[in-house]
Structure formats: structure tokens, C-alpha cells
Tab-separated table of C-alpha atoms and ligand atoms in Angstrom:
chain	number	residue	atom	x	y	z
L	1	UNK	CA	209.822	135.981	-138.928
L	2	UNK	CA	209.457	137.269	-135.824
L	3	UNK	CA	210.710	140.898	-137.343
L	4	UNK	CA	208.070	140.258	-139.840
L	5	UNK	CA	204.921	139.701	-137.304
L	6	UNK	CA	206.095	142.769	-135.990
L	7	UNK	CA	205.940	145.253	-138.709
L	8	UNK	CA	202.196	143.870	-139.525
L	9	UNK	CA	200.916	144.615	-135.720
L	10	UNK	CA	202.434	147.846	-135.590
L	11	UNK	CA	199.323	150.900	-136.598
L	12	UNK	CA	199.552	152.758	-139.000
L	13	UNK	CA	197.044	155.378	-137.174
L	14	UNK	CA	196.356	155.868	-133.888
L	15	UNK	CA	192.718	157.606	-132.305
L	16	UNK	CA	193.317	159.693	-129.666
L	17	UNK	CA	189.457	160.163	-127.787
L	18	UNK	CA	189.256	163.357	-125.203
L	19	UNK	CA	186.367	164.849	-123.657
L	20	UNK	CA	186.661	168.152	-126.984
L	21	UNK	CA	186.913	165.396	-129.733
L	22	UNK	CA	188.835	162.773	-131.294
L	23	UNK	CA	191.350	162.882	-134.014
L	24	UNK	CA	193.707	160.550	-136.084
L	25	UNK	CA	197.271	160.563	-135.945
L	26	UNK	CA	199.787	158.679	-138.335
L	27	UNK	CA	202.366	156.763	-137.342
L	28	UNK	CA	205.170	156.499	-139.654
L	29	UNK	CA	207.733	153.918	-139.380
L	30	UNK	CA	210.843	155.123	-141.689
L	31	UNK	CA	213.730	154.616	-138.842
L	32	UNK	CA	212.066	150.906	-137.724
L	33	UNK	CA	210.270	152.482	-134.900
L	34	UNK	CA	207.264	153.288	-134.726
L	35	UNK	CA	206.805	157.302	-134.522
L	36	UNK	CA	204.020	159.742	-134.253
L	37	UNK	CA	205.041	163.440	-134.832
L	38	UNK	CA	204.766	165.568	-131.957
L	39	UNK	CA	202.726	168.839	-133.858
L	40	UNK	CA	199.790	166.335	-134.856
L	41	UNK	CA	199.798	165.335	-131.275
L	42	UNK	CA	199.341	169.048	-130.460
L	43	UNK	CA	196.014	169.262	-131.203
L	44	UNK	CA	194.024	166.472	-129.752
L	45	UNK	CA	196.136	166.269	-126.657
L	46	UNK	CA	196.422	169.702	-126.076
L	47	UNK	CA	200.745	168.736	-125.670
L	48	UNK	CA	203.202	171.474	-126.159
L	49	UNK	CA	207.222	171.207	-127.492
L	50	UNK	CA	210.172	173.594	-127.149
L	51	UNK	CA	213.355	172.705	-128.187
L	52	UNK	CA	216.865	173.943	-126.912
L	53	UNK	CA	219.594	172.647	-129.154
L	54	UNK	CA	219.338	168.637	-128.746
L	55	UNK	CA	216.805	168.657	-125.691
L	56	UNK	CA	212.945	168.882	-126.188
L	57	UNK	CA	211.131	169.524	-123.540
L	58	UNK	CA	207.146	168.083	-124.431
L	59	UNK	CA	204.154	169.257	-121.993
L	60	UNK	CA	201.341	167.335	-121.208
L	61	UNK	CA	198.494	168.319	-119.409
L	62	UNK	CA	201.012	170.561	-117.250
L	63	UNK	CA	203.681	167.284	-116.707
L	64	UNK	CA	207.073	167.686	-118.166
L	65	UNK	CA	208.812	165.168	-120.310
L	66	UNK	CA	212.187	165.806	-121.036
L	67	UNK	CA	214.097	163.790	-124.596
L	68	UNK	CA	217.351	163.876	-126.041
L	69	UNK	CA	217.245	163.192	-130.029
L	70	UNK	CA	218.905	160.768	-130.427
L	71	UNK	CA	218.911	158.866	-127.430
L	72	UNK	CA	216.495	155.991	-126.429
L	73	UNK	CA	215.057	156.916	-123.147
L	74	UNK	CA	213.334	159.926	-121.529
L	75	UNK	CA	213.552	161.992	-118.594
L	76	UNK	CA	210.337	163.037	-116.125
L	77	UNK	CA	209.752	163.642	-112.665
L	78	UNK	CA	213.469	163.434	-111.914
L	79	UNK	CA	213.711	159.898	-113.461
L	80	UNK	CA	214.960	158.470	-116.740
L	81	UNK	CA	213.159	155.965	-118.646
L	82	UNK	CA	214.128	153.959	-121.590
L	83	UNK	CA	212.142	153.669	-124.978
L	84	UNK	CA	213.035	151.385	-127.854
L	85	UNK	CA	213.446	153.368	-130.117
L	86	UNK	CA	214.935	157.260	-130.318
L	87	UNK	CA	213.431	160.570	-130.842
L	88	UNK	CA	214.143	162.330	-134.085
L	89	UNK	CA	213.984	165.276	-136.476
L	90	UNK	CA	212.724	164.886	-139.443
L	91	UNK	CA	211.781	167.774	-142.208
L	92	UNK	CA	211.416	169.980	-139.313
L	93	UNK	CA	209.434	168.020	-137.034
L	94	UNK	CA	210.008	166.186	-133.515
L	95	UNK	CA	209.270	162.738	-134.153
L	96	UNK	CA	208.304	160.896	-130.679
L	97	UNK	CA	208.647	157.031	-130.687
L	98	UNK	CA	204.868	155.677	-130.046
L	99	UNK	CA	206.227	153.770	-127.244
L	100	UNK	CA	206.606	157.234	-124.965
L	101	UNK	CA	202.823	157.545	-126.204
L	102	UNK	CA	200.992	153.952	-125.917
L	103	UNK	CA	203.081	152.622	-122.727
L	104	UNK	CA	204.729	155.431	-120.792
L	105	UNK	CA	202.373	158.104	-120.460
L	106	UNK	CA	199.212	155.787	-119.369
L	107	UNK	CA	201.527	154.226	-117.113
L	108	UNK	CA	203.206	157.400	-115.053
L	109	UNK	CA	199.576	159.264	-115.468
L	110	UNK	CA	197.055	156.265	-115.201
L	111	UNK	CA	194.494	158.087	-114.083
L	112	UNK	CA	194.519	160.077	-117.143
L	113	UNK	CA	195.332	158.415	-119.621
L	114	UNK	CA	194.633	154.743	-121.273
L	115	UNK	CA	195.700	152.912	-124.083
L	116	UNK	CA	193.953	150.306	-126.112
L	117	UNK	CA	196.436	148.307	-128.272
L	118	UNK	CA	194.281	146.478	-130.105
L	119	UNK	CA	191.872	149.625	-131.472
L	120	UNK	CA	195.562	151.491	-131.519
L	121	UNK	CA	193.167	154.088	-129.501
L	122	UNK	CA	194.472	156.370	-126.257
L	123	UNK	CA	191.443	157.672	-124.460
L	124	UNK	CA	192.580	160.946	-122.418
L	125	UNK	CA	189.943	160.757	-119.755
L	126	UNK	CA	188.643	163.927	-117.637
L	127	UNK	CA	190.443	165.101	-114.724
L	128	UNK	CA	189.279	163.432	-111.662
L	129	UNK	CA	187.238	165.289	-109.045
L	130	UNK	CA	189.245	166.880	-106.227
L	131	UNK	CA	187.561	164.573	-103.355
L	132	UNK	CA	189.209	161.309	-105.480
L	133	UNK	CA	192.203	162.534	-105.996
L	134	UNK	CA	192.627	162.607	-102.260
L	135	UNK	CA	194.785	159.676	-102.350
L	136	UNK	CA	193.016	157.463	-99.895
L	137	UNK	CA	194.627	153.890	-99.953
L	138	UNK	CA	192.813	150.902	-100.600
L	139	UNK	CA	193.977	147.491	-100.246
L	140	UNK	CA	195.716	145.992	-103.649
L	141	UNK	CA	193.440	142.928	-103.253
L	142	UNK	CA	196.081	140.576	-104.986
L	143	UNK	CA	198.690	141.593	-102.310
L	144	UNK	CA	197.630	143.321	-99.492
L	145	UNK	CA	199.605	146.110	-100.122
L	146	UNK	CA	198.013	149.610	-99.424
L	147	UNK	CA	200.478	152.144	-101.032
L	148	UNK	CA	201.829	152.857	-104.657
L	149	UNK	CA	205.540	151.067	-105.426
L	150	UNK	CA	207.809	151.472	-108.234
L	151	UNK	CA	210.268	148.971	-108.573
L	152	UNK	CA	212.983	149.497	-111.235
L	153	UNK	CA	214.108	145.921	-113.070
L	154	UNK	CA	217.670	146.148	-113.648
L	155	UNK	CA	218.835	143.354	-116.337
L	156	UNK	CA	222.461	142.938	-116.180
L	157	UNK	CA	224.768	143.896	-119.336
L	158	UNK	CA	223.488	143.850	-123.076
L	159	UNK	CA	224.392	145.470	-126.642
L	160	UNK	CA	228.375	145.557	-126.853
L	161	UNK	CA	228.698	143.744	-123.003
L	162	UNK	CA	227.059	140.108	-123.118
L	163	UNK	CA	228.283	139.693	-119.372
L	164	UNK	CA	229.489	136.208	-118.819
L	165	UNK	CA	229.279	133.582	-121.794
L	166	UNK	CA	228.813	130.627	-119.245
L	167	UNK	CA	229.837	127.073	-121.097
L	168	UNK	CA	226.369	125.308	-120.145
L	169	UNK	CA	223.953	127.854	-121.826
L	170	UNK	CA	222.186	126.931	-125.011
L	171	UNK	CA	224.258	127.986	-128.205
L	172	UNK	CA	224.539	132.015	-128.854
L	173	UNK	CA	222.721	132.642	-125.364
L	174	UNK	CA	224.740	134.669	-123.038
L	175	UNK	CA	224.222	136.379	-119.629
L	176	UNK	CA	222.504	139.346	-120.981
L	177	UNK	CA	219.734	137.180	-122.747
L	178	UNK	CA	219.142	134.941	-119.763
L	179	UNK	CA	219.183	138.786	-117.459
L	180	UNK	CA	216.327	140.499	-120.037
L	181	UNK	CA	214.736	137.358	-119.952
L	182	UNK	CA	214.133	137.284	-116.747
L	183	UNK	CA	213.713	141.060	-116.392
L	184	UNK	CA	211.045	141.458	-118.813
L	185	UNK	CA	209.259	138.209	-117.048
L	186	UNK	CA	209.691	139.564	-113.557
L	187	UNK	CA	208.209	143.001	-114.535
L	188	UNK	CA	204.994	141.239	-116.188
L	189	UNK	CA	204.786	139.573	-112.888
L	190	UNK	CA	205.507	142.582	-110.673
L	191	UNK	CA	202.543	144.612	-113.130
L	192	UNK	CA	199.773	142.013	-112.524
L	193	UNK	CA	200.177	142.659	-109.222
L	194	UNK	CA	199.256	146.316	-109.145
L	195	UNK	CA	203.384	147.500	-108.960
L	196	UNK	CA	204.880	150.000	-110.628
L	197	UNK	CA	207.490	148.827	-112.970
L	198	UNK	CA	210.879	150.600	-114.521
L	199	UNK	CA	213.351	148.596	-117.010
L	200	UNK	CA	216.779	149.996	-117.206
L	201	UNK	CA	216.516	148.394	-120.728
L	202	UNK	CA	213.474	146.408	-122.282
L	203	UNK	CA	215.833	145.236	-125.624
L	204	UNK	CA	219.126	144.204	-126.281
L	205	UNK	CA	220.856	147.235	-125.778
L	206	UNK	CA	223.806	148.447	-123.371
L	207	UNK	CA	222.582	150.668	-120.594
L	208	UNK	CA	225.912	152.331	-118.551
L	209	UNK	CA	226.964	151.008	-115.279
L	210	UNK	CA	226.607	154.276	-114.142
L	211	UNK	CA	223.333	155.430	-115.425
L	212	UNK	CA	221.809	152.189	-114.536
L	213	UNK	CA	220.785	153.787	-110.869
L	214	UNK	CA	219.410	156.850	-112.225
L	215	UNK	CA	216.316	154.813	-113.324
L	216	UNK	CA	215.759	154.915	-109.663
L	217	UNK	CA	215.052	158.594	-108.382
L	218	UNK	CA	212.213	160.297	-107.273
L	219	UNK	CA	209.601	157.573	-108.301
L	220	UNK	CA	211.403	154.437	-107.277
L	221	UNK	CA	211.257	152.119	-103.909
L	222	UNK	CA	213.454	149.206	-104.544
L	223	UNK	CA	216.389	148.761	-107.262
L	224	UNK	CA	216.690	144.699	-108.650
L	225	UNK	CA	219.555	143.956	-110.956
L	226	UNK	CA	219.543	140.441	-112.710
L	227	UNK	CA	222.827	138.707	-113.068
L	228	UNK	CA	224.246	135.174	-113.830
L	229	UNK	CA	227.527	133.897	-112.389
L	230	UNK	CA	230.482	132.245	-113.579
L	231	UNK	CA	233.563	130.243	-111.843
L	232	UNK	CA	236.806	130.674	-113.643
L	233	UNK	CA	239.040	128.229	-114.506
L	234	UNK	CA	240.040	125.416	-112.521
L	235	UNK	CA	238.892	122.236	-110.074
L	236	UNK	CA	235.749	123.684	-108.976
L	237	UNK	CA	234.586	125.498	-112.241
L	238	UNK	CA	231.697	123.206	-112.907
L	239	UNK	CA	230.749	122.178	-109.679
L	240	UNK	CA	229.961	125.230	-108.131
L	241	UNK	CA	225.906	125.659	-107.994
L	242	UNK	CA	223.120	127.934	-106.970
L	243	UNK	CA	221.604	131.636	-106.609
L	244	UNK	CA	223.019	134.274	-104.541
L	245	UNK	CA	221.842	137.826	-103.424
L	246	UNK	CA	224.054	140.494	-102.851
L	247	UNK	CA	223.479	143.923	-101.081
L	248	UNK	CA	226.070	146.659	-101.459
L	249	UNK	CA	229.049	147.084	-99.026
L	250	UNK	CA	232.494	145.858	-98.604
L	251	UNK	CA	233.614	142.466	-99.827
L	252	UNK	CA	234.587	140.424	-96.770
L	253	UNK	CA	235.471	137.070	-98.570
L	254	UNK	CA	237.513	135.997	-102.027
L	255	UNK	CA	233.992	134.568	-103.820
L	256	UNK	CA	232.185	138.243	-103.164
L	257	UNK	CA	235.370	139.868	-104.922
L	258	UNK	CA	235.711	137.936	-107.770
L	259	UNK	CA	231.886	138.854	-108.373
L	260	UNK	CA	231.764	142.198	-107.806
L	261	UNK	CA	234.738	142.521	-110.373
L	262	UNK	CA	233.378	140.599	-112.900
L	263	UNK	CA	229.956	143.044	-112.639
L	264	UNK	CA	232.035	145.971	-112.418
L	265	UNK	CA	233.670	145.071	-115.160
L	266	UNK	CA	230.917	146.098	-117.243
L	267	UNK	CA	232.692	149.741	-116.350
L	268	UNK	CA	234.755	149.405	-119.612
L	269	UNK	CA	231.655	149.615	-121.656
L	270	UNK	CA	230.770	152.892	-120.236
L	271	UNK	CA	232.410	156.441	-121.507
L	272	UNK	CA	235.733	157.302	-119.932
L	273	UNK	CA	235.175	159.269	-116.637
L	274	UNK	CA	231.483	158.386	-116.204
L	275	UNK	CA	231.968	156.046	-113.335
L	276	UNK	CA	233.773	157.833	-110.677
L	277	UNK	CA	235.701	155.790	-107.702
L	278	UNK	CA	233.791	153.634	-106.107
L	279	UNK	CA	235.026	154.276	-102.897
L	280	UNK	CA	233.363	157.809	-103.442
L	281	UNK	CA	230.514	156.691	-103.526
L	282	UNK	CA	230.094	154.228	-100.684
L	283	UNK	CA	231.502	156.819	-98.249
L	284	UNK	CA	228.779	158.901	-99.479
L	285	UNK	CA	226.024	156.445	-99.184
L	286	UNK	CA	223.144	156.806	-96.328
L	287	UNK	CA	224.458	153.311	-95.491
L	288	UNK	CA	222.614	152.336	-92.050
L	289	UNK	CA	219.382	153.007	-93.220
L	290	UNK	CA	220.013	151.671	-96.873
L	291	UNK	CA	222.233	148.872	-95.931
L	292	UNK	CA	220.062	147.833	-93.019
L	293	UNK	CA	216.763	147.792	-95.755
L	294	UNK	CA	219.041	146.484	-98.819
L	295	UNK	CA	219.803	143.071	-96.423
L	296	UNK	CA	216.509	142.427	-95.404
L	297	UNK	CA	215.455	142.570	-99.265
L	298	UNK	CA	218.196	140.033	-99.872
L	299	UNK	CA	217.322	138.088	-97.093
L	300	UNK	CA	213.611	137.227	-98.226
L	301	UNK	CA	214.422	137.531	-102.108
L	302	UNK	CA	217.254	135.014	-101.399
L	303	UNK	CA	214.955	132.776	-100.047
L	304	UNK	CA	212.010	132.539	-102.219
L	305	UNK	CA	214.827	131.893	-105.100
L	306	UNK	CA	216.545	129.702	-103.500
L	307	UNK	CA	213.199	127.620	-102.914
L	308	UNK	CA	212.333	126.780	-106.460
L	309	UNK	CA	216.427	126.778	-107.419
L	310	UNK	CA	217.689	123.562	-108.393
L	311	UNK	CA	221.279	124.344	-107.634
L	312	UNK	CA	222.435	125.585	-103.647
L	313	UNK	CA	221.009	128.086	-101.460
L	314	UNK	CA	224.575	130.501	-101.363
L	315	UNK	CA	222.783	133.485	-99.137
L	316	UNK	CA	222.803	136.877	-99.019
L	317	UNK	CA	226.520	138.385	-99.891
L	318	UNK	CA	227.523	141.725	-99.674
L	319	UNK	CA	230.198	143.226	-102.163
L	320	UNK	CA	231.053	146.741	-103.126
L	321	UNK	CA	228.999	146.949	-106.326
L	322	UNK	CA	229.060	150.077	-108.420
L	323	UNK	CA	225.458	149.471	-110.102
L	324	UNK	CA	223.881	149.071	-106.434
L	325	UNK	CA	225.909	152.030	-104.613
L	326	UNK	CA	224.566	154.615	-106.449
L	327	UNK	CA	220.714	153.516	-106.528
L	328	UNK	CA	220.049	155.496	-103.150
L	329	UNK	CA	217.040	153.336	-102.222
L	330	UNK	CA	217.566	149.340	-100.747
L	331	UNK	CA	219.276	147.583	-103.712
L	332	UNK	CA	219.835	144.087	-104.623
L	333	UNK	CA	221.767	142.259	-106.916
L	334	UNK	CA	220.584	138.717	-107.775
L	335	UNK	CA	223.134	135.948	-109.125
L	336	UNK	CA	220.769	133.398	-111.023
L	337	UNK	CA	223.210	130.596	-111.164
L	338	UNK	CA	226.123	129.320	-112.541
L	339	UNK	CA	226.539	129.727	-116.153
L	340	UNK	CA	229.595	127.459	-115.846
L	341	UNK	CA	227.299	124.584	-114.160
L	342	UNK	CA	225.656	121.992	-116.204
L	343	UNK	CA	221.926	121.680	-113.986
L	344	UNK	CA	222.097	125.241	-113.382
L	345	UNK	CA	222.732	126.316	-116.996
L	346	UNK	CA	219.821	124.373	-118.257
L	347	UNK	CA	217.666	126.003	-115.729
L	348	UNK	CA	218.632	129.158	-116.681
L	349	UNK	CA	218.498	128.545	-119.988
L	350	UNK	CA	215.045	127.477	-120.512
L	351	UNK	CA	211.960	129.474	-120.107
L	352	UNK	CA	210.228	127.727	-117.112
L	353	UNK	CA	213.473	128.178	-115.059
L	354	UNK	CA	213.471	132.002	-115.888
L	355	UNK	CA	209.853	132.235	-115.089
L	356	UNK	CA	210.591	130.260	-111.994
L	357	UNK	CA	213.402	132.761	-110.678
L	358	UNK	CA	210.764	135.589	-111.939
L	359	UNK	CA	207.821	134.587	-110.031
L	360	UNK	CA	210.103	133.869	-106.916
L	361	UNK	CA	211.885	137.377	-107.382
L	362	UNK	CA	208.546	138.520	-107.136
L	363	UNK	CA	207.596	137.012	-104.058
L	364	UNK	CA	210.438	138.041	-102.383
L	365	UNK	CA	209.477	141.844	-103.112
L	366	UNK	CA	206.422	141.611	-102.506
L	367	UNK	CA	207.350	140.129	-98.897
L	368	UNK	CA	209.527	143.451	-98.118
L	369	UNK	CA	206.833	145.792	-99.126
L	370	UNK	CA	204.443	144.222	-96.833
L	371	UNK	CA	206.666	144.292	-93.926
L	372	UNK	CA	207.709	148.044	-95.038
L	373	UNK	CA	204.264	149.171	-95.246
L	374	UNK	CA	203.228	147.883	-91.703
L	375	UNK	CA	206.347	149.430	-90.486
L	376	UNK	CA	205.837	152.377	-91.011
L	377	UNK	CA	202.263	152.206	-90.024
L	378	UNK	CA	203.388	150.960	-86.584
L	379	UNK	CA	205.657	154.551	-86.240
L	380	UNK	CA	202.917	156.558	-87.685
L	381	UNK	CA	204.325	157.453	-90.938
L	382	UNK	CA	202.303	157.190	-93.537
L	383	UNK	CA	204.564	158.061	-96.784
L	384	UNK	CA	205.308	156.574	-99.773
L	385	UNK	CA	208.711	156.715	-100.668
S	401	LIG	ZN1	226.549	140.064	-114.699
């Protein structure tokens, strides 16, 4: 049904308005994504392709976009970026899914481009004047913040990997739903108030452990990755309750182990040799200055969460966690609940608990930035990052 409602919404044309003229472009539909072909986009947007064996490098408007065929996500600016569906060749031509098109582009060039999904219409508007392009801050009036942030939503597991089945989640839910669940709700959040937002995957597919943290390069302030937990067998397996937020470093206690196996875990999903030692990794981490920022995160995201969480306030835990070491920015992991706990299941399990954890997520963020912006206004800095 849902499938259905889908197909009908999806255009069949697309207007693309720039200051020389507008044109129509088609959209075909013949792998179940939608897909505009990258030589009709040549000519109203001006966009260039070359292709060298399975890469295909597009230009627009002098920016670089970088796609594998084949593979559902794209590379610019020295970040990747997922799409849902794949770029393709058909009868000679570079098919581009419309997603890169209608989302993507007006959101890493917004002052360039916009995108009207109801008239299926993407108005390229004129460069800006030299004096506005200056880059003086103004205050995000929703919260206070005065610079640019990208945040990249990380939800745990999906596709092959449904992370931990739980025994109190609704029937055929599993971590990975509850994760993109909360994911896609914290990034709606995070967007209506004036963030930047990544996903490391927007559908139900499996994202590897280690290419999770390349979502977060050049264009990326804070790394989130959404996770439920799980008790194993035994006395305490349904009694144990509540959220917990981990930063990356060494486990110091048996309960931060056994969760930064079962995440790691996820490893045997990814392609032999990908993940390299973790021990690697964290010796080659900036780890004051990310370790110092990555607990502070946890600190107020913990909080806010555990506010509005009907289970126990667990705290900020560190463990050695593969997805978080390699992020290179402050990194959190969040542990939703216990999939193995009745009260916490439900909560998990049902819309207004994810959008609760979401909002609070939010908050939490939100907090960080605010205190990172006016510290580095105290030292004089001035920087994004
Ligand atoms: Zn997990």
C-alpha cells in the first residue's frame, strides 16, 4: 500500500528554472528508483560527466560529485553520502537517482539551489553577490547558534545485520528498525532547527562498520550512532533498564565490554580486511582533544535522554568502539534501552517513545554546540569546524 502511494507521488518530469531558461526533464523509473539521465541534465544546469571505468565524476556549477555505478551513495567535498537508490548505465547513458538531484544538491549548495517537491520544480538561483557571500553569522533564531553544523545521524545495523532482536519489541521489529526510526526522526528534528544533517543510511540497508565514519569528514562536527541494548541470558536479563551514552576509549568495566562486542560485532557483516585492528586505530586517535569533547557530548546528551526515559539513568560509558574511533570529530554512541526489558521495549517500540529519545537527542546537541560556539569565541577563534 504504502509501495503503492509511493509510485503515484513520484514525477514523472521535473522543471528545472535558471536565470537562461527552463527545461523539462523525465524521470524514468525502470530499476524502482526514481532516475533522471545525466545528458538531459546537461543542458539546463549547465552539469558536466566524465567517466573512468566505474567512477563518474558529475560537475556542477564548478563543485565535484563523485558516484560509483552501482553503489547507493556519493562522494563530494571529501565526504560520502548515501542515496536510495544507485546510479546506473543504461543504453549508454549515466542515469543519476533524483534523490542526488531534489535533496542533496539544494542541501550541500543551498544558496544555489532549491527544490519544490510538490511542482517537482528545482530553481537554480543566481550566484550571490560577493559582499553576501562574506559569510557573516547571524543568530539561528530557533537556537542561538551563530555558525553552520553538520551533524551525521548514524542508525545502528540494517539490511543483512538487524542488531539485537530484543524479546519485548513488537513482532518482526528489531534493533535496526527502532535505530532508523529514531535516526530519520532525530534528523527532521536536527533540520528544523537550521542543522546540517548526514544519514549513514536513510532505508533499510547495511552500511559497513567501517565506512560508517567516513560520512563524517570534511563537512561534519559531531558523529551520533543510534543503538538499542540487550542483556543476555540469565537472572538479570529482564530487569536491567535505561539509556546509556558511550564515548570511545577503553572498556574499564564487564557491562561496557559486553556492549562494545555486541556493536562490533556488526564487523562480520563487513568485507574481510575492511576493518583493521582496533587497537590501530585508538593509538592513532587525537584522543585528548576528541575524548575530552566526545564526554562532554555524552554528558549533556545522556542527560536530556535520560530525562524523558522511562527506564534508569546508566551515564556516560566509555568502550573501545570501532564505529566511534574512526569518526575523527567528538563521537557518541547512544544505547536507547533494553530490548530485553518489558517498559523499555514498549517505549522503544512505539512512535512517541522514539520521538521522545529524538527530540531529547536533539537537545542534548544542541546544548554542546552552544557551549562550543562560545568557546571558541572566548579564545578568539572564530572557525567552523
Ligand atoms: Zn547495536
Amino acid at each position: 500500500m504504502v509501495l503503492l502511494l509511493l509510485v503515484v507521488l513520484l514525477p514523472q518530469q521535473i522543471l528545472i528554472a535558471t536565470s537562461r531558461g527552463q527545461a523539462s526533464v523525465s524521470v524514468t523509473n525502470e530499476t524502482g528508483t526514481a532516475a533522471v539521465a545525466a545528458v538531459l541534465l546537461a543542458h539546463p544546469l549547465g552539469l558536466t560527466v566524465s567517466l573512468d571505468g566505474a567512477t563518474a565524476r558529475v560537475t556542477l556549477n564548478d563543485r565535484v560529485f563523485e558516484f560509483d555505478v552501482g553503489s547507493p551513495f556519493f562522494r563530494y567535498d571529501g565526504a560520502a553520502y548515501p542515496l536510495v537508490g544507485a546510479p546506473y548505465i543504461a543504453r549508454d547513458t549515466l542515469f543519476l537517482p533524483l534523490h542526488w538531484l531534489a535533496d542533496h544538491v539544494p542541501r550541500l549548495l543551498p544558496s544555489r539551489y532549491r527544490w519544490n517537491p510538490l511542482l517537482a520544480r528545482l530553481d537554480e538561483r543566481p550566484a550571490p553577490a560577493a559582499a553576501a557571500a562574506a559569510g557573516v553569522p547571524t543568530t539561528n533564531p530557533i537556537t542561538g547558534l551563530r555558525l553552520a553544523h553538520t551533524i551525521v545521524v548514524d542508525p545502528g545495523h540494517g539490511g543483512i545485520d538487524p542488531g539485537n532482536p530484543g524479546l519485548t519489541l513488537p513482532r518482526g521489529v528489531t534493533e535496526k528498525d527502532i535505530t532508523l526510526g529514531i535516526g530519520k526522526l532525530l534528523r527532521a528534528e536536527l533540520v528544523r532547527r537550521g542543522l546540517n544533517v548526514v544519514l549513514t543510511r536513510a532505508t533499510d540497508t547495511l552500511i559497513d562498520l567501517a565506512s560508517r565514519p567516513l560520512f563524517c569528514r570534511a563537512d561534519c562536527d559531531l558523529f551520533v550512532s543510534i543503538h538499542v541494548n540487550a542483556m543476555p541470558a540469565g537472572r538479570r536479563q529482564t530487569q536491567v533498564n535505561g539509556v546509556e551514552t558511550y564515548f570511545v576509549s577503553d572498556a574499564k568495566t564487564e557491562d561496557q565490554k559486553r556492549v562494545a562486542q555486541m556493536e562490533n560485532d556488526a564487523l562480520r557483516f563487513s568485507p574481510a580486511g575492511s576493518g583493521g585492528p582496533l587497537g590501530f586505530i585508538l593509538n592513532d586517535l587525537q584522543l585528548n582533544e576528541y575524548l575530552r569533547e566526545s564526554a562532554r557530548l555524552a554528558e549533556l546528551v545522556q542527560g536530556k535522554v535520560a530525562a524523558i526515559h522511562p527506564g534508569e539513568d546508566r551515564g556516560v560509558q566509555q568502550g573501545p568502539f570501532l564505529v566511534l574511533a574512526a569518526a575523527r570529530r567528538p563521537s557518541i554512541l547512544v544505547e536507547t534501552g533494553f530490548a530485553t526489558n518489558q517498559k523499555d521495549g514498549a517505549f522503544l517500540g512505539s512512535t512517541e517513545g522514539q520521538r521522545k529519545i529524538a527530540l531529547a537527542i536533539a537537545d542534548g546537541i544542541v546544548a554542546y554546540l552552544l557551549e562550543f560556539e562560545r568557546k571558541i569565541a572566548g579564545t578568539g577563534g572564530g572557525q567552523a569546524r
